[in-house]
Coordinates of C-alpha atoms in Angstrom, one line a residue:
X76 CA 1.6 18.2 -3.9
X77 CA -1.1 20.2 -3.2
X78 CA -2.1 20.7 0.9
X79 CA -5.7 21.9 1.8
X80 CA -6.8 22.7 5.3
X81 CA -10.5 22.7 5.5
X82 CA -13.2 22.4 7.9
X83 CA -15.2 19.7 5.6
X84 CA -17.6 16.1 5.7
X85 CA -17.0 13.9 3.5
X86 CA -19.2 10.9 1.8
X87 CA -17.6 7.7 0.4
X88 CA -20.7 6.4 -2.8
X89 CA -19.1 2.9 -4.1
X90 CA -19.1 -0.8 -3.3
X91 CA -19.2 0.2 0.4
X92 CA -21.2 4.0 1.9
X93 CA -19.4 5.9 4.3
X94 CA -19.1 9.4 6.4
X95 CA -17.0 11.6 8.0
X96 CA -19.1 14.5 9.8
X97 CA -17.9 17.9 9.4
X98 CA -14.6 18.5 11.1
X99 CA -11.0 20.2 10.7
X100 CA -8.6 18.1 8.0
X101 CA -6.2 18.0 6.0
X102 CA -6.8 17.2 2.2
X103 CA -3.9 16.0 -0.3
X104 CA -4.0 15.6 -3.4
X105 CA -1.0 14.1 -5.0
X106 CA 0.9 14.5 -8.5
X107 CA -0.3 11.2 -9.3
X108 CA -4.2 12.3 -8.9
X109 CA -4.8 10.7 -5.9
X110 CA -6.8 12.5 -3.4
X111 CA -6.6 11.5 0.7
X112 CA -8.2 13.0 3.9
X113 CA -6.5 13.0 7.2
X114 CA -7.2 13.9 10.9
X115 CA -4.4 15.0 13.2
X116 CA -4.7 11.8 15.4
X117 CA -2.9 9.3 13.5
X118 CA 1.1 8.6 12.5
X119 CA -0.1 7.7 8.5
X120 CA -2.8 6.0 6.9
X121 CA -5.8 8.7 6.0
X122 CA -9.3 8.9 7.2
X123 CA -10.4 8.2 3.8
X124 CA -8.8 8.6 -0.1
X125 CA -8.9 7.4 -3.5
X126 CA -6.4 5.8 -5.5
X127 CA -5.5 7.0 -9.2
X128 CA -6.8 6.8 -11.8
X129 CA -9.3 9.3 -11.1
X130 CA -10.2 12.8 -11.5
X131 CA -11.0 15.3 -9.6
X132 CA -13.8 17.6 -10.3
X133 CA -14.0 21.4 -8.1
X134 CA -17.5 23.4 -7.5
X135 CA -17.9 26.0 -5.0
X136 CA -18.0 24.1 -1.4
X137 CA -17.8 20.6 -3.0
X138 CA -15.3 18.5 -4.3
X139 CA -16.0 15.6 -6.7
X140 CA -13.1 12.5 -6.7
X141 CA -14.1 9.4 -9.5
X142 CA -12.5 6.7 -10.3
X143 CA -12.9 4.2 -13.2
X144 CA -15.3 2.4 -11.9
X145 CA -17.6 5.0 -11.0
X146 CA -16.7 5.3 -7.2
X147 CA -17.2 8.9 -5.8
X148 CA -15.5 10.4 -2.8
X149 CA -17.3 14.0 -2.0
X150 CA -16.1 16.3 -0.2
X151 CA -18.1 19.2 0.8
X152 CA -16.5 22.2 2.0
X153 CA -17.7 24.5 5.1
X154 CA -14.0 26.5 5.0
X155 CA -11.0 26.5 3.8
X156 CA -8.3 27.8 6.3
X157 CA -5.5 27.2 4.0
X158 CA -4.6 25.8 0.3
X159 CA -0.8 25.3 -0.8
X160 CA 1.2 23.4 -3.7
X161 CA 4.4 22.5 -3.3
X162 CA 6.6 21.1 -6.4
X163 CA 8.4 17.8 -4.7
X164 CA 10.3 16.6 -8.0
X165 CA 11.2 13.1 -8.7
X166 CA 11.8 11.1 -5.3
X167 CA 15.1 8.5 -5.5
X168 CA 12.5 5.8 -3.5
X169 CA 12.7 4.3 -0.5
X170 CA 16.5 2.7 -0.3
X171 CA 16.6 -1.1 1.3
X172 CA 19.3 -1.3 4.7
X173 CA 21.6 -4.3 3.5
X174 CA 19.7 -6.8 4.9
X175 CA 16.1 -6.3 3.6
X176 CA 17.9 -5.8 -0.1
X177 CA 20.1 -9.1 0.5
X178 CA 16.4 -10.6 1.3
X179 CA 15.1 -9.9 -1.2
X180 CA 17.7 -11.0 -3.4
X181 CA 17.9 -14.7 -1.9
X182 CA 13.8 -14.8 -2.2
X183 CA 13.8 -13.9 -5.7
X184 CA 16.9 -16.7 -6.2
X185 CA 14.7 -19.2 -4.1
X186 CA 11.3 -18.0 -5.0
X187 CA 9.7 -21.8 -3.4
X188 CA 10.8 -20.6 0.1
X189 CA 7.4 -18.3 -0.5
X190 CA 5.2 -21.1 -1.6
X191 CA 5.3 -24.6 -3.2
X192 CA 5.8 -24.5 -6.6
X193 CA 6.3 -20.5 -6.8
X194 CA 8.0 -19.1 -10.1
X195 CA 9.7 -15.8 -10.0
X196 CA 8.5 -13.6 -13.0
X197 CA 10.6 -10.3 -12.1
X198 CA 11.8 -8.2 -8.9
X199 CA 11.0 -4.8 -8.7
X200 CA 7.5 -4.8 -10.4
X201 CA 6.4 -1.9 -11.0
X202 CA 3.1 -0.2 -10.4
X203 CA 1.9 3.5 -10.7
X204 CA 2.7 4.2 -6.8
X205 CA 6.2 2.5 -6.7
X206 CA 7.4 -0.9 -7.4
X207 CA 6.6 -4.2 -6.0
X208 CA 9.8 -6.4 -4.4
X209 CA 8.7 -9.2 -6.1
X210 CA 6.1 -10.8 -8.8
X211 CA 5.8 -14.4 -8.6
X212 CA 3.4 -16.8 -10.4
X213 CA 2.1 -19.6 -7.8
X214 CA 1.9 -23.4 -8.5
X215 CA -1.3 -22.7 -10.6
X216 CA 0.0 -20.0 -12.9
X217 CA -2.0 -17.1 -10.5
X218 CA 0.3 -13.8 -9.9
X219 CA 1.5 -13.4 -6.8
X220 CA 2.7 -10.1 -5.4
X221 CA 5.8 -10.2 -2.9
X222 CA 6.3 -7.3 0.0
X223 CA 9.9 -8.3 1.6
X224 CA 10.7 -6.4 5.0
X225 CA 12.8 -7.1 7.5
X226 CA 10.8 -6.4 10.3
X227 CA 6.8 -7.1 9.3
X228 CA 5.0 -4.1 10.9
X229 CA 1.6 -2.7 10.0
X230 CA 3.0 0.1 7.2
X231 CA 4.3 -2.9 5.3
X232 CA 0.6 -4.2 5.3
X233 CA -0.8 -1.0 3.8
X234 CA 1.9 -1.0 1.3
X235 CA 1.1 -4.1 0.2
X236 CA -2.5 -3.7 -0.1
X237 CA -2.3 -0.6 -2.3
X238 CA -0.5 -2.7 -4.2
X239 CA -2.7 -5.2 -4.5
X240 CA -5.5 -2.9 -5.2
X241 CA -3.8 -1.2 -8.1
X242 CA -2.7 -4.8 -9.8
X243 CA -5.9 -6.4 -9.4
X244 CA -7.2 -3.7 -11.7
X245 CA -5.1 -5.2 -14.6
X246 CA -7.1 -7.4 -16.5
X247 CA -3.8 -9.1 -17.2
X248 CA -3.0 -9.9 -14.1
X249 CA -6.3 -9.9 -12.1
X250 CA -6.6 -12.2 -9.9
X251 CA -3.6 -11.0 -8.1
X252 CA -2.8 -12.6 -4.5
X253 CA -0.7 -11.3 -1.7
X254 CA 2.3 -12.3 0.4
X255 CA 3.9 -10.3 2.9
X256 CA 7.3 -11.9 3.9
X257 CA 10.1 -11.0 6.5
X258 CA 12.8 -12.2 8.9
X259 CA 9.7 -10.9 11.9
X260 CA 6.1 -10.2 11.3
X261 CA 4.6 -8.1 14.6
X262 CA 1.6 -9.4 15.9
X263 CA -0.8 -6.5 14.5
X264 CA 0.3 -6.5 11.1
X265 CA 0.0 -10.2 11.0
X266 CA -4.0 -9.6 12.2
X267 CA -4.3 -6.9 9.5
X268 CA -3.0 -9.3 6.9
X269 CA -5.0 -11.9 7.9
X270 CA -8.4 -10.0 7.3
X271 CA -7.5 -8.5 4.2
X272 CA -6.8 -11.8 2.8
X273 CA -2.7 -11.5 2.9
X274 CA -0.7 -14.4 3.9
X275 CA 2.5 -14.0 5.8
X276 CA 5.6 -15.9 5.8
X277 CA 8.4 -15.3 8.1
X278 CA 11.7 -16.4 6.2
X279 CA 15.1 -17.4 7.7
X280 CA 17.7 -15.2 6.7
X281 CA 20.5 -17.1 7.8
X282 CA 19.0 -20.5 6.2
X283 CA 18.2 -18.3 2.8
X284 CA 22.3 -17.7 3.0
X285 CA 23.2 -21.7 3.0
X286 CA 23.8 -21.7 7.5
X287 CA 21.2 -24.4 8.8
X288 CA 19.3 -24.0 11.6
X289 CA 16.8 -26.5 13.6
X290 CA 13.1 -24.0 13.7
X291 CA 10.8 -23.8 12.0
X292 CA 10.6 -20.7 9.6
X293 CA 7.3 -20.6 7.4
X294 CA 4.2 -20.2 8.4

């Protein structure tokens, strides 16, 4: 891991243009390649990044970031106040409380509860950033990839859409849709879903386990 505070601006040249006027950040550039830009003024999600695989190309005051396709994020440097790397080793992963894991257990057992006519093809798919609950295929044979959380807040959404972005890169896979399911989605993360062309299902835990009860659960 690799932490670089730097008074930089940086240019996004891809599908979409964008900017970031010179200001005080903090770059990180990951084991896996990736490169991200952050500002002090929010909890997680970066200003700006790219996803592996890419390379990273150094020149006096600039950096060049490219991906596959051709994308470009440029960073151009006014000062660097400090550059570190740190060796993290191999992280264990994020552990599921007993809940979320039993979840995903009973969706992957019940795999129709997501969608009519939903297949399971394997839990725990993994990707180059971490593995995905579940891969489904949906009544049409498309792939389908599966975020279970207990409690549906925004994070889950980003996870699901880096995800997404890596799979749909797979030419064997490609088109690859997205579901975000869980016992409660909060309101936001069920907007951010929404526009990035997510759907969300709130599941019955209790029902999943064989107790009945009278609501409605999907959505």
């Amino acid at each position: 891991m690799r932490l670089v505070i730097a008074k930089c601006s940086v240019d996004y040249v891809g599908r979409l243009s964008a900017h970031l006027p010179p200001a005080t950040r903090l770059l990180m550039v990951k084991a896996d390649g990736s490169v991200s830009i952050h500002a002090d003024d929010r909890a997680y999600k970066p200003l700006n990044w790219m996803s592996p695989p890419c390379r990273l190309e150094e020149a006096p005051g600039v950096w060049r970031v490219v991906n596959k396709a051709g994308e470009e994020l440029r960073i151009t440097l006014e000062e660097i106040f400090q550059d570190t790397s740190y060796e993290l080793g191999v992280d264990p992963g994020l552990r599921k409380d007993g809940v979320e894991a039993h979840l995903q257990e009973l969706l992957a057992a019940n795999p129709a509860t997501l969608g009519e006519g939903y297949t399971l093809v394997r839990r725990e798919y993994m990707t180059a950033i971490g593995p995905v609950d579940l891969l489904c295929r949906d009544a049409v044979g498309g792939a389908v990839a599966v975020e279970v959380k207990r409690r549906g807040e925004i994070d889950g959404v980003e996870q699901l859409t880096r995800y997404l972005e890596l799979m749909n890169r797979d030419p064997l896979l490609a088109p690859v849709a997205g579901v975000f399911a869980a016992q409660e989605i909060k309101p936001q993360a069920r907007v951010l879903a929404t526009d990035r062309g997510i759907r969300c299902v709130v599941v019955d835990y209790d029902k999943l386990r064989g107790i009945e009860r009278d609501e409605l659960t999907l959505f």
